[in-house]
JSON list of C-alpha atoms in Angstrom, two decimals:
[
{"chain": "A", "resi": 113, "resn": "UNK", "atom": "CA", "xyz": [-31.18, -18.10, -12.74]},
{"chain": "A", "resi": 114, "resn": "UNK", "atom": "CA", "xyz": [-30.34, -21.87, -13.18]},
{"chain": "A", "resi": 115, "resn": "UNK", "atom": "CA", "xyz": [-27.47, -23.34, -10.94]},
{"chain": "A", "resi": 116, "resn": "UNK", "atom": "CA", "xyz": [-25.84, -26.46, -12.55]},
{"chain": "A", "resi": 117, "resn": "UNK", "atom": "CA", "xyz": [-24.07, -28.52, -9.57]},
{"chain": "A", "resi": 118, "resn": "UNK", "atom": "CA", "xyz": [-21.54, -30.25, -11.66]},
{"chain": "A", "resi": 119, "resn": "UNK", "atom": "CA", "xyz": [-19.61, -32.65, -9.44]},
{"chain": "A", "resi": 120, "resn": "UNK", "atom": "CA", "xyz": [-17.33, -36.43, -9.55]},
{"chain": "A", "resi": 121, "resn": "UNK", "atom": "CA", "xyz": [-17.92, -39.31, -8.15]},
{"chain": "A", "resi": 122, "resn": "UNK", "atom": "CA", "xyz": [-15.75, -40.66, -5.08]},
{"chain": "A", "resi": 123, "resn": "UNK", "atom": "CA", "xyz": [-12.79, -42.47, -5.01]},
{"chain": "A", "resi": 124, "resn": "UNK", "atom": "CA", "xyz": [-12.52, -45.92, -6.94]},
{"chain": "A", "resi": 125, "resn": "UNK", "atom": "CA", "xyz": [-9.49, -48.39, -6.78]},
{"chain": "A", "resi": 126, "resn": "UNK", "atom": "CA", "xyz": [-7.47, -47.54, -9.69]},
{"chain": "A", "resi": 127, "resn": "UNK", "atom": "CA", "xyz": [-7.28, -44.28, -9.08]},
{"chain": "A", "resi": 128, "resn": "UNK", "atom": "CA", "xyz": [-3.83, -44.59, -7.39]},
{"chain": "A", "resi": 129, "resn": "UNK", "atom": "CA", "xyz": [-1.81, -46.22, -9.25]},
{"chain": "A", "resi": 130, "resn": "UNK", "atom": "CA", "xyz": [-3.83, -44.61, -11.86]},
{"chain": "A", "resi": 131, "resn": "UNK", "atom": "CA", "xyz": [-5.75, -46.61, -14.87]},
{"chain": "A", "resi": 132, "resn": "UNK", "atom": "CA", "xyz": [-7.68, -46.15, -17.91]},
{"chain": "A", "resi": 133, "resn": "UNK", "atom": "CA", "xyz": [-10.97, -46.67, -15.64]},
{"chain": "A", "resi": 134, "resn": "UNK", "atom": "CA", "xyz": [-13.62, -45.80, -18.38]},
{"chain": "A", "resi": 135, "resn": "UNK", "atom": "CA", "xyz": [-16.37, -47.84, -18.65]},
{"chain": "A", "resi": 136, "resn": "UNK", "atom": "CA", "xyz": [-15.33, -50.82, -16.15]},
{"chain": "A", "resi": 137, "resn": "UNK", "atom": "CA", "xyz": [-17.49, -50.89, -13.60]},
{"chain": "A", "resi": 138, "resn": "UNK", "atom": "CA", "xyz": [-15.96, -50.14, -10.05]},
{"chain": "A", "resi": 139, "resn": "UNK", "atom": "CA", "xyz": [-17.29, -49.61, -6.75]},
{"chain": "A", "resi": 140, "resn": "UNK", "atom": "CA", "xyz": [-16.58, -47.00, -4.48]},
{"chain": "A", "resi": 141, "resn": "UNK", "atom": "CA", "xyz": [-13.82, -47.77, -2.20]},
{"chain": "A", "resi": 142, "resn": "UNK", "atom": "CA", "xyz": [-14.39, -46.86, 1.46]},
{"chain": "A", "resi": 143, "resn": "UNK", "atom": "CA", "xyz": [-12.26, -43.87, 1.31]},
{"chain": "A", "resi": 144, "resn": "UNK", "atom": "CA", "xyz": [-15.07, -43.32, -1.73]},
{"chain": "A", "resi": 145, "resn": "UNK", "atom": "CA", "xyz": [-18.27, -43.93, 0.33]},
{"chain": "A", "resi": 146, "resn": "UNK", "atom": "CA", "xyz": [-17.01, -41.45, 3.08]},
{"chain": "A", "resi": 147, "resn": "UNK", "atom": "CA", "xyz": [-16.52, -38.83, 0.42]},
{"chain": "A", "resi": 148, "resn": "UNK", "atom": "CA", "xyz": [-19.77, -39.49, -1.13]},
{"chain": "A", "resi": 149, "resn": "UNK", "atom": "CA", "xyz": [-21.38, -38.89, 2.28]},
{"chain": "A", "resi": 150, "resn": "UNK", "atom": "CA", "xyz": [-19.31, -35.97, 3.13]},
{"chain": "A", "resi": 151, "resn": "UNK", "atom": "CA", "xyz": [-20.15, -34.44, -0.45]},
{"chain": "A", "resi": 152, "resn": "UNK", "atom": "CA", "xyz": [-23.98, -35.34, 0.71]},
{"chain": "A", "resi": 153, "resn": "UNK", "atom": "CA", "xyz": [-23.81, -33.29, 3.78]},
{"chain": "A", "resi": 154, "resn": "UNK", "atom": "CA", "xyz": [-22.31, -30.45, 1.98]},
{"chain": "A", "resi": 155, "resn": "UNK", "atom": "CA", "xyz": [-24.82, -30.02, -0.83]},
{"chain": "A", "resi": 156, "resn": "UNK", "atom": "CA", "xyz": [-27.68, -30.63, 1.49]},
{"chain": "A", "resi": 157, "resn": "UNK", "atom": "CA", "xyz": [-26.23, -27.47, 3.20]},
{"chain": "A", "resi": 158, "resn": "UNK", "atom": "CA", "xyz": [-26.03, -25.28, -0.05]},
{"chain": "A", "resi": 159, "resn": "UNK", "atom": "CA", "xyz": [-28.49, -26.16, -2.23]},
{"chain": "A", "resi": 160, "resn": "UNK", "atom": "CA", "xyz": [-32.22, -26.80, -2.70]},
{"chain": "A", "resi": 161, "resn": "UNK", "atom": "CA", "xyz": [-32.11, -28.92, -5.81]},
{"chain": "A", "resi": 162, "resn": "UNK", "atom": "CA", "xyz": [-34.90, -29.87, -8.30]},
{"chain": "A", "resi": 163, "resn": "UNK", "atom": "CA", "xyz": [-33.63, -33.01, -9.63]},
{"chain": "A", "resi": 164, "resn": "UNK", "atom": "CA", "xyz": [-30.12, -34.97, -9.73]},
{"chain": "A", "resi": 165, "resn": "UNK", "atom": "CA", "xyz": [-28.89, -36.66, -12.56]},
{"chain": "A", "resi": 166, "resn": "UNK", "atom": "CA", "xyz": [-25.83, -38.82, -12.57]},
{"chain": "A", "resi": 167, "resn": "UNK", "atom": "CA", "xyz": [-23.80, -41.18, -15.19]},
{"chain": "A", "resi": 168, "resn": "UNK", "atom": "CA", "xyz": [-25.11, -44.81, -16.05]},
{"chain": "A", "resi": 169, "resn": "UNK", "atom": "CA", "xyz": [-21.88, -45.95, -13.98]},
{"chain": "A", "resi": 170, "resn": "UNK", "atom": "CA", "xyz": [-22.53, -47.42, -10.69]},
{"chain": "A", "resi": 171, "resn": "UNK", "atom": "CA", "xyz": [-19.96, -45.22, -8.99]},
{"chain": "A", "resi": 172, "resn": "UNK", "atom": "CA", "xyz": [-21.36, -42.36, -10.07]},
{"chain": "A", "resi": 173, "resn": "UNK", "atom": "CA", "xyz": [-25.12, -43.67, -8.69]},
{"chain": "A", "resi": 174, "resn": "UNK", "atom": "CA", "xyz": [-23.67, -44.51, -5.36]},
{"chain": "A", "resi": 175, "resn": "UNK", "atom": "CA", "xyz": [-22.19, -41.35, -4.99]},
{"chain": "A", "resi": 176, "resn": "UNK", "atom": "CA", "xyz": [-25.22, -39.62, -5.78]},
{"chain": "A", "resi": 177, "resn": "UNK", "atom": "CA", "xyz": [-27.42, -42.26, -3.60]},
{"chain": "A", "resi": 178, "resn": "UNK", "atom": "CA", "xyz": [-26.66, -40.33, -0.05]},
{"chain": "A", "resi": 179, "resn": "UNK", "atom": "CA", "xyz": [-27.47, -36.75, -1.77]},
{"chain": "A", "resi": 180, "resn": "UNK", "atom": "CA", "xyz": [-31.03, -37.94, -3.21]},
{"chain": "A", "resi": 181, "resn": "UNK", "atom": "CA", "xyz": [-31.45, -39.37, 0.75]},
{"chain": "A", "resi": 182, "resn": "UNK", "atom": "CA", "xyz": [-30.50, -36.07, 2.59]},
{"chain": "A", "resi": 183, "resn": "UNK", "atom": "CA", "xyz": [-32.66, -33.81, -0.19]},
{"chain": "A", "resi": 184, "resn": "UNK", "atom": "CA", "xyz": [-35.28, -36.12, -0.61]},
{"chain": "A", "resi": 185, "resn": "UNK", "atom": "CA", "xyz": [-34.61, -35.78, -4.14]},
{"chain": "A", "resi": 186, "resn": "UNK", "atom": "CA", "xyz": [-34.88, -38.68, -7.22]},
{"chain": "A", "resi": 187, "resn": "UNK", "atom": "CA", "xyz": [-31.83, -39.45, -8.82]},
{"chain": "A", "resi": 188, "resn": "UNK", "atom": "CA", "xyz": [-32.35, -40.06, -12.53]},
{"chain": "A", "resi": 189, "resn": "UNK", "atom": "CA", "xyz": [-29.58, -41.53, -15.07]},
{"chain": "A", "resi": 190, "resn": "UNK", "atom": "CA", "xyz": [-28.53, -39.37, -17.86]},
{"chain": "A", "resi": 191, "resn": "UNK", "atom": "CA", "xyz": [-26.52, -40.99, -21.09]},
{"chain": "A", "resi": 192, "resn": "UNK", "atom": "CA", "xyz": [-24.79, -37.95, -21.54]},
{"chain": "A", "resi": 193, "resn": "UNK", "atom": "CA", "xyz": [-22.93, -38.08, -18.36]},
{"chain": "A", "resi": 194, "resn": "UNK", "atom": "CA", "xyz": [-21.42, -41.67, -19.30]},
{"chain": "A", "resi": 195, "resn": "UNK", "atom": "CA", "xyz": [-17.60, -41.87, -19.00]},
{"chain": "A", "resi": 196, "resn": "UNK", "atom": "CA", "xyz": [-15.36, -41.88, -22.47]},
{"chain": "A", "resi": 197, "resn": "UNK", "atom": "CA", "xyz": [-14.76, -45.10, -23.95]},
{"chain": "A", "resi": 198, "resn": "UNK", "atom": "CA", "xyz": [-10.74, -45.89, -23.78]},
{"chain": "A", "resi": 199, "resn": "UNK", "atom": "CA", "xyz": [-11.23, -48.93, -25.99]},
{"chain": "A", "resi": 200, "resn": "UNK", "atom": "CA", "xyz": [-8.45, -51.02, -25.59]},
{"chain": "A", "resi": 201, "resn": "UNK", "atom": "CA", "xyz": [-6.58, -49.13, -22.84]},
{"chain": "A", "resi": 202, "resn": "UNK", "atom": "CA", "xyz": [-9.74, -49.43, -20.70]},
{"chain": "A", "resi": 203, "resn": "UNK", "atom": "CA", "xyz": [-8.36, -51.45, -17.21]},
{"chain": "A", "resi": 204, "resn": "UNK", "atom": "CA", "xyz": [-4.66, -51.03, -18.75]},
{"chain": "A", "resi": 205, "resn": "UNK", "atom": "CA", "xyz": [-2.42, -48.97, -15.88]},
{"chain": "A", "resi": 206, "resn": "UNK", "atom": "CA", "xyz": [-0.84, -45.68, -17.22]},
{"chain": "A", "resi": 207, "resn": "UNK", "atom": "CA", "xyz": [2.73, -47.52, -16.97]},
{"chain": "A", "resi": 208, "resn": "UNK", "atom": "CA", "xyz": [1.46, -50.59, -19.33]},
{"chain": "A", "resi": 209, "resn": "UNK", "atom": "CA", "xyz": [-0.01, -48.06, -21.80]},
{"chain": "A", "resi": 210, "resn": "UNK", "atom": "CA", "xyz": [3.00, -46.26, -22.26]},
{"chain": "A", "resi": 211, "resn": "UNK", "atom": "CA", "xyz": [4.96, -49.15, -22.77]},
{"chain": "A", "resi": 212, "resn": "UNK", "atom": "CA", "xyz": [2.29, -50.71, -25.36]},
{"chain": "A", "resi": 213, "resn": "UNK", "atom": "CA", "xyz": [1.47, -47.58, -27.37]},
{"chain": "A", "resi": 214, "resn": "UNK", "atom": "CA", "xyz": [4.32, -44.81, -26.69]},
{"chain": "A", "resi": 215, "resn": "UNK", "atom": "CA", "xyz": [3.23, -42.34, -29.30]},
{"chain": "A", "resi": 216, "resn": "UNK", "atom": "CA", "xyz": [-0.15, -42.50, -28.52]},
{"chain": "A", "resi": 217, "resn": "UNK", "atom": "CA", "xyz": [0.13, -42.41, -24.82]},
{"chain": "A", "resi": 218, "resn": "UNK", "atom": "CA", "xyz": [2.51, -38.79, -25.58]},
{"chain": "A", "resi": 219, "resn": "UNK", "atom": "CA", "xyz": [-0.42, -37.72, -27.52]},
{"chain": "A", "resi": 220, "resn": "UNK", "atom": "CA", "xyz": [-3.23, -38.08, -24.72]},
{"chain": "A", "resi": 221, "resn": "UNK", "atom": "CA", "xyz": [-0.34, -35.78, -22.55]},
{"chain": "A", "resi": 222, "resn": "UNK", "atom": "CA", "xyz": [0.50, -33.19, -24.82]},
{"chain": "A", "resi": 223, "resn": "UNK", "atom": "CA", "xyz": [-2.45, -32.79, -27.91]},
{"chain": "A", "resi": 224, "resn": "UNK", "atom": "CA", "xyz": [-5.45, -34.74, -26.25]},
{"chain": "A", "resi": 225, "resn": "UNK", "atom": "CA", "xyz": [-7.42, -33.30, -29.10]},
{"chain": "A", "resi": 226, "resn": "UNK", "atom": "CA", "xyz": [-5.82, -35.42, -31.72]},
{"chain": "A", "resi": 227, "resn": "UNK", "atom": "CA", "xyz": [-6.15, -38.58, -30.08]},
{"chain": "A", "resi": 228, "resn": "UNK", "atom": "CA", "xyz": [-8.78, -41.60, -30.64]},
{"chain": "A", "resi": 229, "resn": "UNK", "atom": "CA", "xyz": [-8.38, -44.39, -28.14]},
{"chain": "A", "resi": 230, "resn": "UNK", "atom": "CA", "xyz": [-7.99, -47.56, -30.20]},
{"chain": "A", "resi": 231, "resn": "UNK", "atom": "CA", "xyz": [-11.16, -49.08, -30.33]},
{"chain": "A", "resi": 232, "resn": "UNK", "atom": "CA", "xyz": [-12.81, -46.39, -28.23]},
{"chain": "A", "resi": 233, "resn": "UNK", "atom": "CA", "xyz": [-13.68, -42.69, -28.70]},
{"chain": "A", "resi": 234, "resn": "UNK", "atom": "CA", "xyz": [-12.18, -39.17, -29.23]},
{"chain": "A", "resi": 235, "resn": "UNK", "atom": "CA", "xyz": [-12.58, -35.97, -26.97]},
{"chain": "A", "resi": 236, "resn": "UNK", "atom": "CA", "xyz": [-14.57, -34.92, -29.93]},
{"chain": "A", "resi": 237, "resn": "UNK", "atom": "CA", "xyz": [-17.25, -37.81, -29.19]},
{"chain": "A", "resi": 238, "resn": "UNK", "atom": "CA", "xyz": [-17.34, -36.73, -25.45]},
{"chain": "A", "resi": 239, "resn": "UNK", "atom": "CA", "xyz": [-17.92, -33.54, -26.33]},
{"chain": "A", "resi": 240, "resn": "UNK", "atom": "CA", "xyz": [-20.57, -34.56, -28.70]},
{"chain": "A", "resi": 241, "resn": "UNK", "atom": "CA", "xyz": [-22.46, -36.40, -25.97]},
{"chain": "A", "resi": 242, "resn": "UNK", "atom": "CA", "xyz": [-21.88, -34.07, -22.84]},
{"chain": "A", "resi": 243, "resn": "UNK", "atom": "CA", "xyz": [-23.27, -30.94, -25.18]},
{"chain": "A", "resi": 244, "resn": "UNK", "atom": "CA", "xyz": [-26.41, -33.71, -25.89]},
{"chain": "A", "resi": 245, "resn": "UNK", "atom": "CA", "xyz": [-26.89, -33.85, -22.11]},
{"chain": "A", "resi": 246, "resn": "UNK", "atom": "CA", "xyz": [-26.15, -30.34, -21.31]},
{"chain": "A", "resi": 247, "resn": "UNK", "atom": "CA", "xyz": [-29.04, -29.28, -23.46]},
{"chain": "A", "resi": 248, "resn": "UNK", "atom": "CA", "xyz": [-31.48, -32.20, -22.55]},
{"chain": "A", "resi": 249, "resn": "UNK", "atom": "CA", "xyz": [-31.00, -30.63, -18.95]},
{"chain": "A", "resi": 250, "resn": "UNK", "atom": "CA", "xyz": [-31.77, -27.22, -19.71]},
{"chain": "A", "resi": 251, "resn": "UNK", "atom": "CA", "xyz": [-34.78, -28.11, -21.80]},
{"chain": "A", "resi": 252, "resn": "UNK", "atom": "CA", "xyz": [-35.98, -30.09, -18.61]},
{"chain": "A", "resi": 253, "resn": "UNK", "atom": "CA", "xyz": [-35.54, -26.99, -16.53]},
{"chain": "A", "resi": 254, "resn": "UNK", "atom": "CA", "xyz": [-36.10, -24.08, -17.63]},
{"chain": "A", "resi": 255, "resn": "UNK", "atom": "CA", "xyz": [-37.04, -22.18, -14.81]},
{"chain": "A", "resi": 256, "resn": "UNK", "atom": "CA", "xyz": [-34.57, -19.49, -13.85]},
{"chain": "A", "resi": 257, "resn": "UNK", "atom": "CA", "xyz": [-34.67, -20.62, -10.06]},
{"chain": "A", "resi": 258, "resn": "UNK", "atom": "CA", "xyz": [-33.81, -24.14, -10.22]},
{"chain": "A", "resi": 259, "resn": "UNK", "atom": "CA", "xyz": [-30.76, -25.92, -9.40]},
{"chain": "A", "resi": 260, "resn": "UNK", "atom": "CA", "xyz": [-29.82, -28.80, -10.80]},
{"chain": "A", "resi": 261, "resn": "UNK", "atom": "CA", "xyz": [-27.51, -31.40, -9.66]},
{"chain": "A", "resi": 262, "resn": "UNK", "atom": "CA", "xyz": [-25.02, -33.67, -11.96]},
{"chain": "A", "resi": 263, "resn": "UNK", "atom": "CA", "xyz": [-22.80, -36.64, -11.60]},
{"chain": "A", "resi": 264, "resn": "UNK", "atom": "CA", "xyz": [-20.40, -37.25, -13.95]},
{"chain": "A", "resi": 265, "resn": "UNK", "atom": "CA", "xyz": [-16.30, -38.61, -14.26]},
{"chain": "A", "resi": 266, "resn": "UNK", "atom": "CA", "xyz": [-13.00, -36.60, -14.58]},
{"chain": "A", "resi": 267, "resn": "UNK", "atom": "CA", "xyz": [-13.42, -36.65, -18.32]},
{"chain": "A", "resi": 268, "resn": "UNK", "atom": "CA", "xyz": [-17.11, -35.86, -18.57]},
{"chain": "A", "resi": 269, "resn": "UNK", "atom": "CA", "xyz": [-16.80, -33.06, -16.40]},
{"chain": "A", "resi": 270, "resn": "UNK", "atom": "CA", "xyz": [-13.75, -31.55, -18.06]},
{"chain": "A", "resi": 271, "resn": "UNK", "atom": "CA", "xyz": [-15.57, -31.72, -21.12]},
{"chain": "A", "resi": 272, "resn": "UNK", "atom": "CA", "xyz": [-18.48, -29.78, -19.75]},
{"chain": "A", "resi": 273, "resn": "UNK", "atom": "CA", "xyz": [-16.27, -27.20, -18.29]},
{"chain": "A", "resi": 274, "resn": "UNK", "atom": "CA", "xyz": [-14.36, -26.57, -21.54]},
{"chain": "A", "resi": 275, "resn": "UNK", "atom": "CA", "xyz": [-17.84, -26.15, -23.44]},
{"chain": "A", "resi": 276, "resn": "UNK", "atom": "CA", "xyz": [-19.03, -23.69, -20.67]},
{"chain": "A", "resi": 277, "resn": "UNK", "atom": "CA", "xyz": [-15.88, -21.60, -20.59]},
{"chain": "A", "resi": 278, "resn": "UNK", "atom": "CA", "xyz": [-15.51, -21.43, -24.25]},
{"chain": "A", "resi": 279, "resn": "UNK", "atom": "CA", "xyz": [-12.07, -23.16, -24.37]},
{"chain": "A", "resi": 280, "resn": "UNK", "atom": "CA", "xyz": [-10.50, -25.75, -26.82]},
{"chain": "A", "resi": 281, "resn": "UNK", "atom": "CA", "xyz": [-10.08, -29.40, -26.38]},
{"chain": "A", "resi": 282, "resn": "UNK", "atom": "CA", "xyz": [-6.56, -28.87, -26.41]},
{"chain": "A", "resi": 283, "resn": "UNK", "atom": "CA", "xyz": [-6.95, -27.04, -22.78]},
{"chain": "A", "resi": 284, "resn": "UNK", "atom": "CA", "xyz": [-8.52, -30.31, -21.40]},
{"chain": "A", "resi": 285, "resn": "UNK", "atom": "CA", "xyz": [-5.37, -30.94, -19.13]},
{"chain": "A", "resi": 286, "resn": "UNK", "atom": "CA", "xyz": [-5.80, -27.23, -17.95]},
{"chain": "A", "resi": 287, "resn": "UNK", "atom": "CA", "xyz": [-8.94, -28.58, -15.48]},
{"chain": "A", "resi": 288, "resn": "UNK", "atom": "CA", "xyz": [-8.40, -30.63, -12.50]},
{"chain": "A", "resi": 289, "resn": "UNK", "atom": "CA", "xyz": [-11.30, -32.62, -11.33]},
{"chain": "A", "resi": 290, "resn": "UNK", "atom": "CA", "xyz": [-10.55, -34.47, -7.85]},
{"chain": "A", "resi": 291, "resn": "UNK", "atom": "CA", "xyz": [-13.00, -37.34, -6.69]},
{"chain": "A", "resi": 292, "resn": "UNK", "atom": "CA", "xyz": [-16.46, -35.61, -5.29]},
{"chain": "A", "resi": 293, "resn": "UNK", "atom": "CA", "xyz": [-15.52, -32.36, -5.97]},
{"chain": "A", "resi": 294, "resn": "UNK", "atom": "CA", "xyz": [-17.90, -29.57, -6.69]},
{"chain": "A", "resi": 295, "resn": "UNK", "atom": "CA", "xyz": [-18.45, -26.98, -9.91]},
{"chain": "A", "resi": 296, "resn": "UNK", "atom": "CA", "xyz": [-20.82, -24.64, -9.46]},
{"chain": "A", "resi": 297, "resn": "UNK", "atom": "CA", "xyz": [-21.95, -22.83, -12.67]},
{"chain": "A", "resi": 298, "resn": "UNK", "atom": "CA", "xyz": [-24.84, -20.16, -12.89]},
{"chain": "A", "resi": 299, "resn": "UNK", "atom": "CA", "xyz": [-26.67, -19.83, -16.28]},
{"chain": "A", "resi": 300, "resn": "UNK", "atom": "CA", "xyz": [-28.71, -16.02, -16.29]},
{"chain": "A", "resi": 301, "resn": "UNK", "atom": "CA", "xyz": [-30.28, -15.50, -19.84]},
{"chain": "A", "resi": 302, "resn": "UNK", "atom": "CA", "xyz": [-27.61, -17.26, -21.48]},
{"chain": "A", "resi": 303, "resn": "UNK", "atom": "CA", "xyz": [-25.20, -15.78, -19.76]},
{"chain": "A", "resi": 304, "resn": "UNK", "atom": "CA", "xyz": [-22.87, -18.25, -18.33]},
{"chain": "A", "resi": 305, "resn": "UNK", "atom": "CA", "xyz": [-20.71, -17.94, -14.92]},
{"chain": "A", "resi": 306, "resn": "UNK", "atom": "CA", "xyz": [-18.63, -20.37, -13.33]},
{"chain": "A", "resi": 307, "resn": "UNK", "atom": "CA", "xyz": [-18.49, -19.82, -9.47]},
{"chain": "A", "resi": 308, "resn": "UNK", "atom": "CA", "xyz": [-16.49, -22.91, -8.40]},
{"chain": "A", "resi": 309, "resn": "UNK", "atom": "CA", "xyz": [-14.30, -25.32, -9.81]},
{"chain": "A", "resi": 310, "resn": "UNK", "atom": "CA", "xyz": [-12.91, -28.69, -7.98]},
{"chain": "A", "resi": 311, "resn": "UNK", "atom": "CA", "xyz": [-14.02, -27.38, -4.61]},
{"chain": "A", "resi": 312, "resn": "UNK", "atom": "CA", "xyz": [-13.17, -30.20, -2.11]},
{"chain": "A", "resi": 313, "resn": "UNK", "atom": "CA", "xyz": [-13.30, -28.19, 1.12]},
{"chain": "A", "resi": 314, "resn": "UNK", "atom": "CA", "xyz": [-15.75, -30.77, 2.49]},
{"chain": "A", "resi": 315, "resn": "UNK", "atom": "CA", "xyz": [-13.10, -33.68, 2.36]},
{"chain": "A", "resi": 316, "resn": "UNK", "atom": "CA", "xyz": [-10.17, -31.82, 3.97]},
{"chain": "A", "resi": 317, "resn": "UNK", "atom": "CA", "xyz": [-10.65, -34.51, 7.05]},
{"chain": "A", "resi": 318, "resn": "UNK", "atom": "CA", "xyz": [-10.77, -37.80, 5.11]},
{"chain": "A", "resi": 319, "resn": "UNK", "atom": "CA", "xyz": [-8.23, -39.88, 4.91]},
{"chain": "A", "resi": 320, "resn": "UNK", "atom": "CA", "xyz": [-7.62, -43.45, 3.42]},
{"chain": "A", "resi": 321, "resn": "UNK", "atom": "CA", "xyz": [-7.95, -46.32, 5.76]}
]
């Protein structure tokens, strides 16, 4: 059985109050750094991975660094985990977007599968990219005993989980992905079993300072 451990990066500025972050380079906040350490401790206690892949974004690379150090595994960037391109919305607060593009903003929350961000991507683009990334990972690690770690983004992880659950893109908002969460996916002869989604038990005692 091949096991994929899919995680999200730690907290960054722009999550609260919320902005469309996308491909803006944002460092982990002090809380995010503590979350990454807690995630590394939890992962090291549970898994013996053969590889660690992260999004090209710095916040994902930084989240993976403590894991790589704790487990003695190298970290490699995987383009298939790159964040969604929000185009003109990138860096803008949700409040401002809702005022400037009210119809599109409403579409994003009610029919996300029908939206293309102005000068940006659609969820269909994201699914194509993440599917290619997933195929590449499974091609590189065909052994059934392999455990592979992946660190992506809220949108990236949702897209991957919807594919693995065989759910439509219209269900995008039905999957939650908190900072430094853990999702575990077991693949056995093509049979996919998701054993946990958005597990954050290792973060219970962490609070902003």
